[in-house]
Coordinates of C-alpha atoms in Angstrom, one line a residue:
X242 CA 8.1 -70.2 175.4
X243 CA 8.3 -71.8 178.6
X244 CA 8.5 -75.6 178.6
X245 CA 4.9 -76.4 180.3
X246 CA 3.2 -79.5 178.8
X247 CA 3.4 -80.7 175.6
X248 CA 2.3 -78.0 174.1
X249 CA 5.9 -76.3 174.7
X250 CA 8.8 -78.6 173.2
X251 CA 6.3 -79.2 170.3
X252 CA 6.2 -75.7 168.7
X253 CA 9.9 -75.2 170.1
X254 CA 10.6 -78.0 167.1
X255 CA 8.3 -76.7 164.8
X256 CA 9.7 -73.2 165.2
X257 CA 13.0 -74.4 164.5
X258 CA 11.7 -76.9 161.7
X259 CA 10.3 -73.6 159.8
X260 CA 13.4 -71.8 160.4
X261 CA 16.0 -74.4 159.4
X262 CA 14.6 -76.3 157.3
X263 CA 11.7 -74.4 155.3
X264 CA 14.0 -71.0 155.5
X265 CA 10.6 -68.6 156.1
X266 CA 11.3 -65.6 156.7
X267 CA 12.1 -63.7 159.9
X268 CA 8.4 -62.3 160.3
X269 CA 6.4 -64.9 159.9
X270 CA 8.2 -66.8 162.2
X271 CA 8.1 -64.7 164.0
X272 CA 4.4 -64.8 163.7
X273 CA 3.7 -68.5 164.3
X274 CA 5.7 -68.0 167.5
X275 CA 3.4 -65.6 169.0
X276 CA -0.2 -67.1 167.2
X277 CA 1.7 -70.2 168.8
X278 CA 2.0 -68.0 172.7
X279 CA -1.6 -67.2 172.8
X280 CA -2.9 -70.6 171.9
X281 CA -1.0 -72.0 175.0
X282 CA -2.0 -69.4 177.1
X283 CA -5.3 -70.8 176.5
X284 CA -4.9 -74.4 176.8
X285 CA -3.0 -73.5 180.8
X286 CA -6.3 -71.8 181.3
X287 CA -8.7 -74.2 180.5
X288 CA -5.5 -77.3 182.2
X289 CA -4.8 -78.7 178.8
X290 CA -1.5 -80.1 179.3
X291 CA -0.5 -82.7 176.7
X292 CA -0.9 -82.1 172.8
X293 CA -4.4 -80.3 172.2
X294 CA -6.8 -82.6 170.5
X295 CA -10.3 -81.8 168.3
X296 CA -12.0 -80.1 171.3
X297 CA -9.5 -77.7 172.4
X298 CA -8.8 -76.5 169.3
X299 CA -12.5 -75.1 168.8
X300 CA -12.8 -74.5 172.2
X301 CA -9.8 -71.7 171.4
X302 CA -11.4 -70.4 168.2
X303 CA -14.9 -69.7 169.2
X304 CA -13.7 -67.7 172.0
X305 CA -11.3 -65.2 170.1
X306 CA -14.5 -63.7 168.5
X307 CA -15.5 -62.7 172.2
X308 CA -11.8 -60.9 172.5
X309 CA -12.4 -58.7 169.4
X310 CA -10.5 -60.3 166.8
X311 CA -10.9 -59.7 163.1
X312 CA -11.8 -62.3 161.1
X313 CA -8.7 -61.9 159.1
X314 CA -6.6 -61.8 162.7
X315 CA -8.4 -65.1 163.3
X316 CA -7.2 -66.8 160.0
X317 CA -3.7 -66.1 160.3
X318 CA -4.1 -67.9 164.1
X319 CA -6.1 -71.1 162.4
X320 CA -3.4 -70.6 159.2
X321 CA -0.2 -70.9 161.7
X322 CA -2.0 -74.3 163.9
X323 CA -2.5 -75.7 160.5
X324 CA 0.9 -75.9 159.8
X325 CA 1.7 -76.7 163.3
X326 CA 0.0 -79.7 163.5
X327 CA 0.6 -80.8 159.9
X328 CA 3.6 -80.2 161.0
X329 CA 3.2 -83.1 164.1
X330 CA 1.1 -85.2 161.5
X331 CA 4.2 -85.6 159.5
X332 CA 6.5 -86.3 162.5
X333 CA 4.0 -88.9 164.0
X334 CA 3.7 -87.7 167.2
X335 CA -0.2 -87.0 166.4
X336 CA -2.5 -89.5 164.5
X337 CA -5.4 -87.3 163.5
X338 CA -4.5 -83.5 162.4
X339 CA -7.4 -81.5 165.2
X340 CA -7.4 -78.7 162.3
X341 CA -8.7 -80.2 159.8
X342 CA -12.6 -80.0 159.7
X343 CA -12.0 -76.1 161.9
X344 CA -14.0 -74.0 158.9
X345 CA -12.0 -70.5 157.3
X346 CA -13.3 -67.6 159.0
X347 CA -15.1 -65.3 156.2
X348 CA -12.8 -62.3 155.1
X349 CA -14.8 -60.8 152.1
X350 CA -16.2 -58.9 154.7
X351 CA -13.1 -56.8 155.8
X352 CA -12.8 -54.8 153.0
X353 CA -9.1 -52.9 152.7
X354 CA -8.6 -49.9 153.7
X355 CA -7.5 -47.4 150.9
X356 CA -7.2 -43.4 150.2
X357 CA -8.8 -41.6 147.6
X358 CA -6.7 -40.0 145.0
X359 CA -6.7 -36.5 146.1
X360 CA -5.5 -37.7 149.4
X361 CA -3.1 -39.7 147.3
X362 CA -1.9 -36.3 145.7
X363 CA -1.5 -34.7 148.6
X364 CA 0.3 -37.5 150.1
X365 CA 2.9 -37.3 147.7
X366 CA 3.4 -33.7 147.8
X367 CA 3.6 -33.5 151.5
X368 CA 7.1 -34.2 151.1
X369 CA 9.5 -31.3 151.5
X370 CA 11.3 -32.0 148.4
X371 CA 14.2 -29.3 148.8
X372 CA 16.7 -30.8 151.6
X373 CA 17.8 -34.2 150.7
X374 CA 15.8 -36.1 153.3
X375 CA 12.1 -34.5 151.9
X376 CA 14.6 -36.3 148.5
X377 CA 14.2 -39.4 149.7
X378 CA 10.8 -38.9 151.3
X379 CA 9.3 -38.8 148.6
X380 CA 10.8 -40.6 145.9
X381 CA 9.9 -44.3 149.0
X382 CA 6.5 -42.7 149.1
X383 CA 5.9 -42.2 144.6
X384 CA 7.3 -45.9 144.5
X385 CA 5.7 -47.3 147.5
X386 CA 1.7 -46.0 145.3
X387 CA 3.4 -46.8 141.9
X388 CA 4.5 -49.7 142.3
X389 CA 2.0 -51.2 144.9
X390 CA 5.8 -52.2 147.3
X391 CA 5.5 -53.8 150.8
X392 CA 7.2 -51.9 153.1
X393 CA 9.8 -55.0 153.9
X394 CA 10.3 -54.9 150.1
X395 CA 10.4 -51.2 149.7
X396 CA 13.6 -50.2 152.9
X397 CA 14.6 -53.7 150.9
X398 CA 15.5 -52.4 147.6
X399 CA 19.2 -52.3 145.9
X400 CA 20.8 -49.6 143.8
X401 CA 21.0 -52.7 141.3
X402 CA 17.7 -53.0 142.0
X403 CA 16.7 -50.7 139.7
X404 CA 15.6 -50.0 135.8
X405 CA 15.1 -46.6 135.6
X406 CA 15.3 -47.0 132.0
X407 CA 13.4 -49.2 131.4
X408 CA 11.2 -48.7 134.2
X409 CA 11.1 -51.7 135.9
X410 CA 12.5 -52.7 139.6
X411 CA 13.0 -56.3 140.6
X412 CA 11.7 -57.0 143.9
X413 CA 12.2 -59.6 146.1
X414 CA 8.7 -60.7 148.4
X415 CA 7.9 -63.0 150.4
X416 CA 10.0 -66.1 151.0
X417 CA 13.2 -64.4 148.8
X418 CA 11.1 -64.9 145.6
X419 CA 11.4 -62.3 142.4
X420 CA 8.7 -60.2 140.3
X421 CA 9.9 -57.4 138.2
X422 CA 7.4 -54.1 138.7
X423 CA 7.0 -51.5 136.3
X424 CA 7.2 -48.1 137.8
X425 CA 5.4 -44.9 136.2
X426 CA 7.2 -41.9 135.0
X427 CA 6.7 -39.5 137.6
X428 CA 7.9 -42.6 140.6
X429 CA 10.8 -42.6 138.0
X430 CA 11.6 -39.0 138.2
X431 CA 11.3 -38.6 141.5
X432 CA 14.0 -41.4 142.5
X433 CA 16.3 -40.1 139.1
X434 CA 16.5 -36.8 140.7
X435 CA 16.7 -38.8 144.6
X436 CA 19.7 -40.3 143.3
X437 CA 21.6 -37.5 141.7
X438 CA 22.0 -35.6 144.5
X439 CA 19.6 -36.3 148.0
X440 CA 21.2 -39.7 148.0
X441 CA 25.1 -38.4 148.2
X442 CA 24.0 -35.7 150.2
X443 CA 22.6 -37.8 153.5
X444 CA 25.4 -40.6 152.3
X445 CA 28.4 -38.1 151.8
X446 CA 31.5 -39.9 152.6
X447 CA 29.7 -43.7 153.5
X448 CA 28.8 -46.4 150.7
X449 CA 25.4 -48.4 150.9
X450 CA 23.9 -51.6 148.5
X451 CA 20.7 -50.3 149.5
X452 CA 18.9 -47.1 147.5
X453 CA 17.1 -45.7 150.4
X454 CA 19.0 -44.5 153.0
X455 CA 19.5 -43.1 156.2
X456 CA 22.6 -40.6 158.0
X457 CA 24.5 -43.7 159.5
X458 CA 24.6 -45.3 155.5
X459 CA 22.5 -47.9 156.6
X460 CA 19.3 -49.1 154.5
X461 CA 15.5 -47.1 155.8
X462 CA 13.8 -49.9 158.5
X463 CA 10.3 -51.1 158.5
X464 CA 9.9 -48.5 161.2
X465 CA 11.3 -45.1 160.1
X466 CA 9.3 -45.7 157.2
X467 CA 6.4 -45.9 159.1
X468 CA 7.3 -42.8 161.4
X469 CA 7.8 -40.8 158.2
X470 CA 4.8 -42.5 156.8
X471 CA 2.6 -40.7 159.7
X472 CA 5.3 -37.8 159.8
X473 CA 3.8 -37.1 156.1
X474 CA 0.5 -37.9 156.9
X475 CA -0.4 -35.7 158.5
X476 CA 0.8 -32.8 157.0
X477 CA -1.7 -33.8 154.3
X478 CA -4.8 -33.9 156.8
X479 CA -4.6 -38.0 157.5
X480 CA -4.6 -38.7 160.7
X481 CA -5.8 -42.0 161.2
X482 CA -4.2 -45.4 160.5
X483 CA -2.0 -44.0 157.3
X484 CA 0.4 -47.8 157.5
X485 CA 1.9 -48.8 154.2
X486 CA -0.4 -51.4 153.6
X487 CA -2.8 -48.6 153.3
X488 CA -1.3 -47.4 150.2
X489 CA -0.5 -50.5 148.6
X490 CA -3.7 -50.9 149.3
X491 CA -4.7 -47.7 147.6
X492 CA -2.6 -48.9 144.0
X493 CA -4.4 -52.1 143.8
X494 CA -8.1 -50.4 144.9
X495 CA -7.1 -47.8 142.1
X496 CA -5.5 -50.2 139.3
X497 CA -8.2 -52.2 139.1
X498 CA -10.8 -49.3 139.0
X499 CA -9.3 -47.8 136.1
X500 CA -9.6 -51.3 134.4
X501 CA -6.5 -53.0 134.8
X502 CA -7.1 -57.1 135.2
X503 CA -7.2 -59.0 138.3
X504 CA -4.8 -61.4 137.2
X505 CA -1.9 -58.4 136.6
X506 CA -2.0 -56.3 140.2
X507 CA -1.6 -60.3 141.4
X508 CA 1.6 -60.2 139.8
X509 CA 2.6 -56.8 140.4
X510 CA 1.7 -57.8 144.2
X511 CA 3.6 -60.6 144.4
X512 CA -0.2 -62.4 145.8
X513 CA 1.1 -66.2 145.5
X514 CA -3.1 -66.8 145.6
X515 CA -5.1 -65.3 142.9
X516 CA -7.3 -65.8 146.1
X517 CA -5.3 -63.0 147.9
X518 CA -6.3 -60.5 145.4
X519 CA -9.9 -61.3 145.1
X520 CA -10.6 -59.6 148.4
X521 CA -9.8 -56.7 146.1
X522 CA -13.5 -57.7 144.1
X523 CA -15.1 -54.8 145.8
X524 CA -14.1 -52.4 143.5
X525 CA -14.8 -54.9 140.6
X526 CA -19.1 -55.3 141.8
X527 CA -18.8 -51.0 142.3
X528 CA -16.9 -50.8 138.9
X529 CA -20.0 -53.7 137.3
X530 CA -23.0 -51.3 138.8
X531 CA -21.4 -48.4 136.8
X532 CA -21.5 -50.0 133.6
X533 CA -24.8 -51.1 134.2
X534 CA -25.6 -47.8 134.7
X535 CA -24.6 -46.3 131.5
X536 CA -24.2 -48.6 129.3
X537 CA -27.8 -51.1 129.8
X538 CA -31.0 -49.9 128.0
X539 CA -33.1 -50.3 130.4
X540 CA -31.1 -49.2 133.8

């Protein structure tokens, strides 16, 4: 950030606080930085050189929908600014929080995209498991769908995090919170096959603590996995907007569609708040309609 106006040094102080004292993840810090830069550019455009007050903040959020931002993106910026202004308030730099009365964007309309079961089967079958890298890719896809992991969680899994005998993974999520996630039999078989032969074939003489590795001996990167997922998606006939999060959404949607309760899905996804998991209630509403149609005598 530049040092123009009062906003920039305050934002730098907030980012330092978030990194050093709160120990937030690098991805969260990057999102905070991008959001604050966007807010600063707006403030400069309206000649606001001090710490922006309620009127400027409202003008900023009023203009976001016209820029084509989704309610989810707007909500993220609101979360960033609320954290920023709470920091300023705690530091005594401001006397009132200008974000306190701002309404949150309604996110329930943005239903998560997900694959149908046949698309998932096609995707999981896309890698050529007869090659070491294909065997690895299939194991990664199986684990991603079987456990609903975030891409960063998948890529940072270590060999010691996997207990195939008991059928559980120890997953390190946001803010280094750990959770145990069950892994199904098909994914376990693929991981076992990968560990038995393909992993050592990829590493050759190298060693690594990570489960899913590259030929350089390091962990598979997020960018690397996005690239291989896109390639296997195209092979499976899935051409548009296939991301690791779509597979994660498919995991949650298919579980709920088959009768899983929301609390269990929340635990497996690693959501701190049940409200985050409730975006999937479109599935529950659909199932309720089916139940009524099938069982009510006057349906």
